[in-house]
Amino acid sequence: MDYRKFVLINRMDDLTAEKLYYSLENDILHLKSLLAKNDSTLIHRILTHYMKDDDDLLVEVICNRTKNQLALLSKECSAQYHKTLEEVLRKDVGGSFGKIMNYSLMDRDEFGAFILSKALNREVFDPDAIIDLANSRTNAELNSIKLKWESQNNCNLVDVLTKKGGKYNRKMCKIVINQILGKKSESTEASLLKALNLSKKLYKASKLKTGIDEETFVKILSVESRKQIDLIQGEFYKEYNMCLKDLIKKKTSGNLENALLALLHPTSLEYVAMALGQSMIGFGADVERVLRLLGGVEKEDMPEVCECYVDVYGVSLKKKILRENLFVGEFKKALLALLNANDPTNGLEREPSPASMCEKAKLAFREREAIRNYFAKRDAMIFKRLFEGVPFDENELVEIVCHRSKTHLEKVEKCYSELYNRMLVCDVKEHTEGKFKDFITKVVRPRCHLDAMSLNEILNSTVINESLIVKSLATWSNERIRKLIKKYDYVYQVPLLERLNKDLSGKYKWLILELVKATRNEGDEIDLVEAKASAEIFFMAGPDCWISNEDYFIEIFTKSSRKQIEAINSEYEKMYHKTIQDSIDGEIYGDNKEVLLALTCDPMKFYARQLRKALKIFHVDEDEVLSQIANLDKSESEIVAKHYFSRNGKSIEGKISGLFDDKIRKAVNTWMAKNDELEMHSFEHRIGSDGF
């Protein structure tokens, strides 16, 4: 969690926080839509030619989504493949695994109506299913299910239940009908006086010579709230030294006993936990009952069900399912995924909306970041399946790697390491070869690590080329330089600043030592008076002096913002009818020229110049071209490509078309294509734009 951003949000006024909140909500909608689109494509690949029979990923997609997210997925599946997701899964996934997949996709009303239809089948009447349904739903939910079922079957549910109940299940059906019709109170208040009065009536009804007055038990327990019944049980025990639950077990039997006992549970979720335990007692589990119970629980309620299970049975539900012999393979994995109650938002989608705008913005920010982090985890899983595939598909590797930004790939690397205890870059190297391997590994490798390796290679050279160090540091952000220092110190166990002081001795040493401090002003403010004065000093001193160790020029090159240097360049051009870069091109040569261009150019324009140099007509340095492109991030590569085209009249794609084989060319072109859809505008940009 980024607490620095939370501090910024806390400092906002309501209007600013409101703008940020709606902006973040748009990001969330975009990410959820993208997630549905990617899930749909992934399911299609799993069930067809690519990743065939990879049910782990199918479990990940279906069982780790909320009902709202699954509705988006089903809609996207229909748009892409002209089939609902239910139709696709029903055709290709069977058995208990197929059932849990399809149950997960149904909305609560649809699922409830489905359970009712199965329970009221003409050939077999299933009272347990109806009792489970009635005791695991609210009155409002039961009414919606009733309306759904009646619209599907064109008949009255109460009439059908009454008819199906017949002579032997009449009282049980009366209890269920009261629940379905909303006659059972849902009040959270309870009266002690009422509890005493009703406990006396129940006791009196239990003292008949022929058994108990079942009608009294049904009348009281089927309409009183669970809170009131809990109090009744306590008072019944105090007054008569007997447990109401034991009395019902002793005096009743069959479906009526089950229906009455179900009403004694303090919450519907505790009932679900108890019923799950009952369905797994003995030598074999009642798989159908487990399916309908878990299939009807919302994700946000699953943790409470698991807690209730531990309270009732003294063991975790997860452990019980792991030990159950009838639960095997992907079906067991699907059940465990449902218990984990995970979804891409980490449950934040279902969090109640706070009152204040600042708190709303913070919640939206957390939800957005949770979804982006989920994409990283999912990509890590896809990488693993890809590496296990035979034969290895390099085209798919390009599709996964080269559509993502370096920031996202760093998250994927971290997830991959946590999930599989292996480094992603090592597995990429193991499955690729040649220049394709060099390019892909540089794209995948975390940028700070790549920077540290490059710098270490320069410092280990017989003759240290300090100009290469300047050209890198001069174009990097403060954050990138700080990450380089941290990574270098960690990987090579030598402080970078100490090594630079020790090993550098050339004319660029003091410039490098200033750049590596990472203290450049990165704001957008411009001082035009100062820019004009600097332009005059630049002109009077001449380019030869710019590269000297004079404090003034070092201060300008290492501390001034990019915007201020741009302003100096603009004033210089107005006054002397040529740009600073024109002066450098005309008067400076060799390393000094490249260093000065790096210091005075916009970084993206400088990268375009460097690419042009590597793509010389008579001698193309292919390794350097691939290295430079791989060092760019996706957002940078698009800008560099535009600058390259503007300066040379030809696209980078066109220039490299005849240089590399198809797979390298595809990788490069994909990497330099449109931005990663997971990349949002930076938080700082959001709060600094549009009046924020």
mmCIF file of N, CA and C in Angstrom, residues 416-521:
data_model
loop_
_atom_site.group_PDB
_atom_site.id
_atom_site.type_symbol
_atom_site.label_atom_id
_atom_site.label_comp_id
_atom_site.label_asym_id
_atom_site.label_seq_id
_atom_site.Cartn_x
_atom_site.Cartn_y
_atom_site.Cartn_z
ATOM 1 N N TYR A 416 5.930 -14.284 -9.970
ATOM 2 C CA TYR A 416 6.449 -15.559 -10.479
ATOM 3 C C TYR A 416 7.398 -16.183 -9.458
ATOM 4 N N SER A 417 8.260 -15.351 -8.890
ATOM 5 C CA SER A 417 9.211 -15.829 -7.889
ATOM 6 C C SER A 417 8.495 -16.329 -6.641
ATOM 7 N N GLU A 418 7.450 -15.617 -6.209
ATOM 8 C CA GLU A 418 6.698 -16.015 -5.014
ATOM 9 C C GLU A 418 5.905 -17.297 -5.243
ATOM 10 N N LEU A 419 5.331 -17.445 -6.447
ATOM 11 C CA LEU A 419 4.493 -18.610 -6.741
ATOM 12 C C LEU A 419 5.302 -19.878 -6.998
ATOM 13 N N TYR A 420 6.432 -19.739 -7.707
ATOM 14 C CA TYR A 420 7.142 -20.924 -8.196
ATOM 15 C C TYR A 420 8.587 -21.024 -7.724
ATOM 16 N N ASN A 421 9.019 -20.055 -6.905
ATOM 17 C CA ASN A 421 10.383 -20.063 -6.369
ATOM 18 C C ASN A 421 11.435 -20.140 -7.475
ATOM 19 N N ARG A 422 11.154 -19.474 -8.572
ATOM 20 C CA ARG A 422 12.082 -19.401 -9.702
ATOM 21 C C ARG A 422 12.073 -17.974 -10.255
ATOM 22 N N MET A 423 13.162 -17.618 -10.939
ATOM 23 C CA MET A 423 13.214 -16.298 -11.569
ATOM 24 C C MET A 423 12.642 -16.384 -12.976
ATOM 25 N N LEU A 424 11.739 -15.489 -13.289
ATOM 26 C CA LEU A 424 11.105 -15.477 -14.606
ATOM 27 C C LEU A 424 12.142 -15.320 -15.711
ATOM 28 N N VAL A 425 13.089 -14.412 -15.522
ATOM 29 C CA VAL A 425 14.080 -14.156 -16.563
ATOM 30 C C VAL A 425 14.918 -15.398 -16.844
ATOM 31 N N CYS A 426 15.165 -16.221 -15.820
ATOM 32 C CA CYS A 426 15.942 -17.457 -16.018
ATOM 33 C C CYS A 426 15.164 -18.454 -16.866
ATOM 34 N N ASP A 427 13.855 -18.560 -16.625
ATOM 35 C CA ASP A 427 13.040 -19.488 -17.422
ATOM 36 C C ASP A 427 12.886 -18.992 -18.857
ATOM 37 N N VAL A 428 12.831 -17.672 -19.037
ATOM 38 C CA VAL A 428 12.774 -17.118 -20.397
ATOM 39 C C VAL A 428 14.065 -17.450 -21.142
ATOM 40 N N LYS A 429 15.206 -17.269 -20.498
ATOM 41 C CA LYS A 429 16.504 -17.579 -21.121
ATOM 42 C C LYS A 429 16.610 -19.060 -21.473
ATOM 43 N N GLU A 430 16.064 -19.898 -20.591
ATOM 44 C CA GLU A 430 16.151 -21.347 -20.790
ATOM 45 C C GLU A 430 15.366 -21.809 -22.012
ATOM 46 N N HIS A 431 14.318 -21.082 -22.360
ATOM 47 C CA HIS A 431 13.436 -21.516 -23.449
ATOM 48 C C HIS A 431 13.632 -20.746 -24.748
ATOM 49 N N THR A 432 14.614 -19.854 -24.779
ATOM 50 C CA THR A 432 14.855 -19.070 -25.996
ATOM 51 C C THR A 432 16.333 -19.141 -26.366
ATOM 52 N N GLU A 433 16.672 -18.603 -27.523
ATOM 53 C CA GLU A 433 18.070 -18.651 -27.953
ATOM 54 C C GLU A 433 18.382 -17.500 -28.908
ATOM 55 N N GLY A 434 19.688 -17.271 -29.080
ATOM 56 C CA GLY A 434 20.156 -16.274 -30.040
ATOM 57 C C GLY A 434 19.769 -14.850 -29.677
ATOM 58 N N LYS A 435 19.651 -14.033 -30.701
ATOM 59 C CA LYS A 435 19.319 -12.619 -30.495
ATOM 60 C C LYS A 435 17.905 -12.437 -29.960
ATOM 61 N N PHE A 436 17.030 -13.387 -30.291
ATOM 62 C CA PHE A 436 15.676 -13.351 -29.736
ATOM 63 C C PHE A 436 15.742 -13.460 -28.214
ATOM 64 N N LYS A 437 16.564 -14.357 -27.712
ATOM 65 C CA LYS A 437 16.747 -14.508 -26.266
ATOM 66 C C LYS A 437 17.289 -13.222 -25.661
ATOM 67 N N ASP A 438 18.302 -12.636 -26.304
ATOM 68 C CA ASP A 438 18.905 -11.407 -25.776
ATOM 69 C C ASP A 438 17.866 -10.300 -25.645
ATOM 70 N N PHE A 439 17.030 -10.160 -26.674
ATOM 71 C CA PHE A 439 16.037 -9.085 -26.663
ATOM 72 C C PHE A 439 14.959 -9.336 -25.607
ATOM 73 N N ILE A 440 14.373 -10.532 -25.620
ATOM 74 C CA ILE A 440 13.273 -10.829 -24.703
ATOM 75 C C ILE A 440 13.727 -10.769 -23.249
ATOM 76 N N THR A 441 14.922 -11.285 -22.948
ATOM 77 C CA THR A 441 15.397 -11.259 -21.559
ATOM 78 C C THR A 441 15.648 -9.830 -21.085
ATOM 79 N N LYS A 442 16.098 -8.971 -21.985
ATOM 80 C CA LYS A 442 16.302 -7.566 -21.601
ATOM 81 C C LYS A 442 14.970 -6.864 -21.364
ATOM 82 N N VAL A 443 13.962 -7.234 -22.118
ATOM 83 C CA VAL A 443 12.637 -6.659 -21.901
ATOM 84 C C VAL A 443 12.069 -7.124 -20.563
ATOM 85 N N VAL A 444 12.238 -8.407 -20.272
ATOM 86 C CA VAL A 444 11.656 -8.998 -19.067
ATOM 87 C C VAL A 444 12.421 -8.599 -17.807
ATOM 88 N N ARG A 445 13.722 -8.523 -17.912
ATOM 89 C CA ARG A 445 14.532 -8.250 -16.724
ATOM 90 C C ARG A 445 14.159 -6.886 -16.124
ATOM 91 N N PRO A 446 13.988 -6.810 -14.814
ATOM 92 C CA PRO A 446 13.672 -5.526 -14.179
ATOM 93 C C PRO A 446 14.667 -4.446 -14.584
ATOM 94 N N ARG A 447 14.154 -3.280 -14.850
ATOM 95 C CA ARG A 447 14.970 -2.202 -15.409
ATOM 96 C C ARG A 447 16.160 -1.845 -14.517
ATOM 97 N N CYS A 448 15.920 -1.798 -13.212
ATOM 98 C CA CYS A 448 17.006 -1.431 -12.301
ATOM 99 C C CYS A 448 18.133 -2.450 -12.354
ATOM 100 N N HIS A 449 17.769 -3.733 -12.522
ATOM 101 C CA HIS A 449 18.781 -4.786 -12.621
ATOM 102 C C HIS A 449 19.558 -4.668 -13.933
ATOM 103 N N LEU A 450 18.844 -4.373 -15.007
ATOM 104 C CA LEU A 450 19.478 -4.192 -16.312
ATOM 105 C C LEU A 450 20.435 -2.997 -16.276
ATOM 106 N N ASP A 451 19.995 -1.916 -15.645
ATOM 107 C CA ASP A 451 20.847 -0.728 -15.520
ATOM 108 C C ASP A 451 22.101 -1.038 -14.710
ATOM 109 N N ALA A 452 21.918 -1.777 -13.611
ATOM 110 C CA ALA A 452 23.064 -2.120 -12.757
ATOM 111 C C ALA A 452 24.055 -3.007 -13.507
ATOM 112 N N MET A 453 23.537 -3.967 -14.269
ATOM 113 C CA MET A 453 24.420 -4.856 -15.042
ATOM 114 C C MET A 453 25.210 -4.066 -16.091
ATOM 115 N N SER A 454 24.520 -3.164 -16.796
ATOM 116 C CA SER A 454 25.190 -2.364 -17.833
ATOM 117 C C SER A 454 26.279 -1.489 -17.236
ATOM 118 N N LEU A 455 25.970 -0.847 -16.130
ATOM 119 C CA LEU A 455 26.956 0.029 -15.486
ATOM 120 C C LEU A 455 28.137 -0.779 -14.963
ATOM 121 N N ASN A 456 27.848 -1.923 -14.373
ATOM 122 C CA ASN A 456 28.940 -2.764 -13.851
ATOM 123 C C ASN A 456 29.860 -3.236 -14.974
ATOM 124 N N GLU A 457 29.270 -3.543 -16.134
ATOM 125 C CA GLU A 457 30.072 -3.959 -17.289
ATOM 126 C C GLU A 457 31.011 -2.830 -17.732
ATOM 127 N N ILE A 458 30.510 -1.598 -17.718
ATOM 128 C CA ILE A 458 31.352 -0.451 -18.091
ATOM 129 C C ILE A 458 32.480 -0.269 -17.077
ATOM 130 N N LEU A 459 32.146 -0.361 -15.790
ATOM 131 C CA LEU A 459 33.144 -0.147 -14.736
ATOM 132 C C LEU A 459 34.183 -1.257 -14.680
ATOM 133 N N ASN A 460 33.840 -2.421 -15.193
ATOM 134 C CA ASN A 460 34.791 -3.546 -15.198
ATOM 135 C C ASN A 460 35.659 -3.572 -16.452
ATOM 136 N N SER A 461 35.423 -2.655 -17.373
ATOM 137 C CA SER A 461 36.214 -2.596 -18.604
ATOM 138 C C SER A 461 37.648 -2.176 -18.285
ATOM 139 N N THR A 462 38.558 -2.580 -19.170
ATOM 140 C CA THR A 462 39.970 -2.193 -19.006
ATOM 141 C C THR A 462 40.104 -0.677 -19.034
ATOM 142 N N VAL A 463 39.407 -0.063 -19.986
ATOM 143 C CA VAL A 463 39.350 1.399 -20.063
ATOM 144 C C VAL A 463 37.890 1.808 -19.882
ATOM 145 N N ILE A 464 37.609 2.535 -18.817
ATOM 146 C CA ILE A 464 36.225 2.915 -18.515
ATOM 147 C C ILE A 464 35.781 4.049 -19.429
ATOM 148 N N ASN A 465 34.704 3.801 -20.182
ATOM 149 C CA ASN A 465 34.155 4.820 -21.077
ATOM 150 C C ASN A 465 33.128 5.639 -20.289
ATOM 151 N N GLU A 466 33.603 6.740 -19.690
ATOM 152 C CA GLU A 466 32.751 7.546 -18.830
ATOM 153 C C GLU A 466 31.609 8.206 -19.600
ATOM 154 N N SER A 467 31.818 8.443 -20.898
ATOM 155 C CA SER A 467 30.757 9.087 -21.682
ATOM 156 C C SER A 467 29.507 8.219 -21.737
ATOM 157 N N LEU A 468 29.669 6.893 -21.739
ATOM 158 C CA LEU A 468 28.508 5.994 -21.744
ATOM 159 C C LEU A 468 27.695 6.147 -20.465
ATOM 160 N N ILE A 469 28.408 6.355 -19.357
ATOM 161 C CA ILE A 469 27.717 6.528 -18.074
ATOM 162 C C ILE A 469 26.931 7.836 -18.074
ATOM 163 N N VAL A 470 27.565 8.907 -18.574
ATOM 164 C CA VAL A 470 26.886 10.210 -18.624
ATOM 165 C C VAL A 470 25.647 10.128 -19.507
ATOM 166 N N LYS A 471 25.772 9.499 -20.661
ATOM 167 C CA LYS A 471 24.651 9.428 -21.604
ATOM 168 C C LYS A 471 23.452 8.707 -20.989
ATOM 169 N N SER A 472 23.716 7.749 -20.121
ATOM 170 C CA SER A 472 22.622 7.054 -19.448
ATOM 171 C C SER A 472 22.038 7.915 -18.341
ATOM 172 N N LEU A 473 22.865 8.347 -17.403
ATOM 173 C CA LEU A 473 22.383 9.082 -16.235
ATOM 174 C C LEU A 473 21.693 10.389 -16.620
ATOM 175 N N ALA A 474 22.199 11.045 -17.663
ATOM 176 C CA ALA A 474 21.648 12.346 -18.063
ATOM 177 C C ALA A 474 20.213 12.245 -18.552
ATOM 178 N N THR A 475 19.814 11.080 -19.034
ATOM 179 C CA THR A 475 18.461 10.925 -19.601
ATOM 180 C C THR A 475 17.492 10.222 -18.651
ATOM 181 N N TRP A 476 17.989 9.795 -17.496
ATOM 182 C CA TRP A 476 17.143 9.047 -16.563
ATOM 183 C C TRP A 476 16.492 9.958 -15.538
ATOM 184 N N SER A 477 15.365 9.488 -15.010
ATOM 185 C CA SER A 477 14.675 10.214 -13.943
ATOM 186 C C SER A 477 15.405 9.989 -12.619
ATOM 187 N N ASN A 478 15.110 10.822 -11.636
ATOM 188 C CA ASN A 478 15.702 10.653 -10.301
ATOM 189 C C ASN A 478 15.356 9.287 -9.721
ATOM 190 N N GLU A 479 14.112 8.879 -9.913
ATOM 191 C CA GLU A 479 13.669 7.588 -9.370
ATOM 192 C C GLU A 479 14.460 6.444 -9.985
ATOM 193 N N ARG A 480 14.682 6.491 -11.293
ATOM 194 C CA ARG A 480 15.424 5.421 -11.955
ATOM 195 C C ARG A 480 16.864 5.357 -11.453
ATOM 196 N N ILE A 481 17.476 6.508 -11.218
ATOM 197 C CA ILE A 481 18.850 6.536 -10.710
ATOM 198 C C ILE A 481 18.902 5.972 -9.289
ATOM 199 N N ARG A 482 17.924 6.328 -8.472
ATOM 200 C CA ARG A 482 17.900 5.817 -7.091
ATOM 201 C C ARG A 482 17.717 4.300 -7.072
ATOM 202 N N LYS A 483 16.846 3.796 -7.952
ATOM 203 C CA LYS A 483 16.655 2.346 -8.030
ATOM 204 C C LYS A 483 17.925 1.647 -8.504
ATOM 205 N N LEU A 484 18.640 2.285 -9.432
ATOM 206 C CA LEU A 484 19.916 1.732 -9.907
ATOM 207 C C LEU A 484 20.885 1.595 -8.740
ATOM 208 N N ILE A 485 21.036 2.662 -7.937
ATOM 209 C CA ILE A 485 21.980 2.639 -6.820
ATOM 210 C C ILE A 485 21.617 1.534 -5.833
ATOM 211 N N LYS A 486 20.335 1.441 -5.503
ATOM 212 C CA LYS A 486 19.878 0.427 -4.556
ATOM 213 C C LYS A 486 20.152 -0.988 -5.075
ATOM 214 N N LYS A 487 19.829 -1.223 -6.344
ATOM 215 C CA LYS A 487 20.043 -2.546 -6.938
ATOM 216 C C LYS A 487 21.532 -2.864 -7.048
ATOM 217 N N TYR A 488 22.327 -1.886 -7.467
ATOM 218 C CA TYR A 488 23.774 -2.115 -7.612
ATOM 219 C C TYR A 488 24.398 -2.476 -6.263
ATOM 220 N N ASP A 489 24.058 -1.707 -5.240
ATOM 221 C CA ASP A 489 24.608 -1.977 -3.907
ATOM 222 C C ASP A 489 24.239 -3.378 -3.439
ATOM 223 N N TYR A 490 22.992 -3.813 -3.763
ATOM 224 C CA TYR A 490 22.522 -5.129 -3.313
ATOM 225 C C TYR A 490 23.168 -6.270 -4.102
ATOM 226 N N VAL A 491 23.210 -6.128 -5.418
ATOM 227 C CA VAL A 491 23.698 -7.224 -6.268
ATOM 228 C C VAL A 491 25.210 -7.401 -6.156
ATOM 229 N N TYR A 492 25.939 -6.297 -6.163
ATOM 230 C CA TYR A 492 27.403 -6.390 -6.226
ATOM 231 C C TYR A 492 28.081 -6.167 -4.878
ATOM 232 N N GLN A 493 27.280 -5.921 -3.859
ATOM 233 C CA GLN A 493 27.789 -5.793 -2.487
ATOM 234 C C GLN A 493 28.899 -4.753 -2.345
ATOM 235 N N VAL A 494 28.866 -3.751 -3.209
ATOM 236 C CA VAL A 494 29.796 -2.621 -3.149
ATOM 237 C C VAL A 494 28.970 -1.354 -3.365
ATOM 238 N N PRO A 495 29.055 -0.368 -2.478
ATOM 239 C CA PRO A 495 28.304 0.876 -2.703
ATOM 240 C C PRO A 495 28.713 1.523 -4.024
ATOM 241 N N LEU A 496 27.737 1.834 -4.859
ATOM 242 C CA LEU A 496 28.028 2.390 -6.179
ATOM 243 C C LEU A 496 28.783 3.711 -6.075
ATOM 244 N N LEU A 497 28.370 4.585 -5.170
ATOM 245 C CA LEU A 497 29.037 5.879 -5.041
ATOM 246 C C LEU A 497 30.507 5.712 -4.675
ATOM 247 N N GLU A 498 30.774 4.744 -3.822
ATOM 248 C CA GLU A 498 32.165 4.463 -3.433
ATOM 249 C C GLU A 498 32.973 3.988 -4.632
ATOM 250 N N ARG A 499 32.357 3.130 -5.440
ATOM 251 C CA ARG A 499 33.083 2.602 -6.599
ATOM 252 C C ARG A 499 33.319 3.688 -7.647
ATOM 253 N N LEU A 500 32.338 4.540 -7.879
ATOM 254 C CA LEU A 500 32.517 5.617 -8.852
ATOM 255 C C LEU A 500 33.638 6.561 -8.428
ATOM 256 N N ASN A 501 33.666 6.905 -7.160
ATOM 257 C CA ASN A 501 34.732 7.774 -6.647
ATOM 258 C C ASN A 501 36.104 7.146 -6.814
ATOM 259 N N LYS A 502 36.140 5.836 -6.642
ATOM 260 C CA LYS A 502 37.421 5.125 -6.698
ATOM 261 C C LYS A 502 37.891 4.891 -8.130
ATOM 262 N N ASP A 503 36.967 4.490 -9.029
ATOM 263 C CA ASP A 503 37.372 4.023 -10.365
ATOM 264 C C ASP A 503 37.384 5.106 -11.435
ATOM 265 N N LEU A 504 36.614 6.184 -11.244
ATOM 266 C CA LEU A 504 36.574 7.223 -12.275
ATOM 267 C C LEU A 504 37.706 8.227 -12.079
ATOM 268 N N SER A 505 38.271 8.650 -13.203
ATOM 269 C CA SER A 505 39.372 9.624 -13.119
ATOM 270 C C SER A 505 39.378 10.582 -14.303
ATOM 271 N N GLY A 506 38.457 10.379 -15.246
ATOM 272 C CA GLY A 506 38.442 11.174 -16.462
ATOM 273 C C GLY A 506 37.742 12.512 -16.290
ATOM 274 N N LYS A 507 37.535 13.189 -17.402
ATOM 275 C CA LYS A 507 36.993 14.546 -17.371
ATOM 276 C C LYS A 507 35.504 14.600 -17.023
ATOM 277 N N TYR A 508 34.831 13.445 -17.106
ATOM 278 C CA TYR A 508 33.397 13.437 -16.804
ATOM 279 C C TYR A 508 33.102 13.019 -15.361
ATOM 280 N N LYS A 509 34.148 12.796 -14.574
ATOM 281 C CA LYS A 509 33.948 12.249 -13.228
ATOM 282 C C LYS A 509 33.003 13.113 -12.404
ATOM 283 N N TRP A 510 33.260 14.424 -12.329
ATOM 284 C CA TRP A 510 32.466 15.283 -11.463
ATOM 285 C C TRP A 510 31.036 15.437 -11.985
ATOM 286 N N LEU A 511 30.882 15.373 -13.264
ATOM 287 C CA LEU A 511 29.546 15.410 -13.854
ATOM 288 C C LEU A 511 28.756 14.164 -13.451
ATOM 289 N N ILE A 512 29.409 13.020 -13.524
ATOM 290 C CA ILE A 512 28.764 11.744 -13.153
ATOM 291 C C ILE A 512 28.386 11.746 -11.672
ATOM 292 N N LEU A 513 29.305 12.217 -10.839
ATOM 293 C CA LEU A 513 29.044 12.219 -9.397
ATOM 294 C C LEU A 513 27.882 13.141 -9.031
ATOM 295 N N GLU A 514 27.701 14.202 -9.794
ATOM 296 C CA GLU A 514 26.557 15.078 -9.560
ATOM 297 C C GLU A 514 25.265 14.443 -10.061
ATOM 298 N N LEU A 515 25.314 13.827 -11.260
ATOM 299 C CA LEU A 515 24.120 13.193 -11.821
ATOM 300 C C LEU A 515 23.615 12.063 -10.936
ATOM 301 N N VAL A 516 24.541 11.303 -10.369
ATOM 302 C CA VAL A 516 24.153 10.132 -9.590
ATOM 303 C C VAL A 516 23.521 10.529 -8.245
ATOM 304 N N LYS A 517 23.614 11.794 -7.877
ATOM 305 C CA LYS A 517 22.931 12.260 -6.663
ATOM 306 C C LYS A 517 21.407 12.283 -6.847
ATOM 307 N N ALA A 518 20.964 12.302 -8.114
ATOM 308 C CA ALA A 518 19.524 12.272 -8.437
ATOM 309 C C ALA A 518 18.774 13.407 -7.753
ATOM 310 N N THR A 519 19.270 14.631 -7.945
ATOM 311 C CA THR A 519 18.639 15.806 -7.327
ATOM 312 C C THR A 519 18.086 16.768 -8.372
ATOM 313 N N ARG A 520 17.869 16.289 -9.590
ATOM 314 C CA ARG A 520 17.321 17.150 -10.638
ATOM 315 C C ARG A 520 15.913 17.610 -10.270
ATOM 316 N N ASN A 521 15.637 18.876 -10.556
ATOM 317 C CA ASN A 521 14.281 19.403 -10.388
ATOM 318 C C ASN A 521 13.382 18.764 -11.453
#
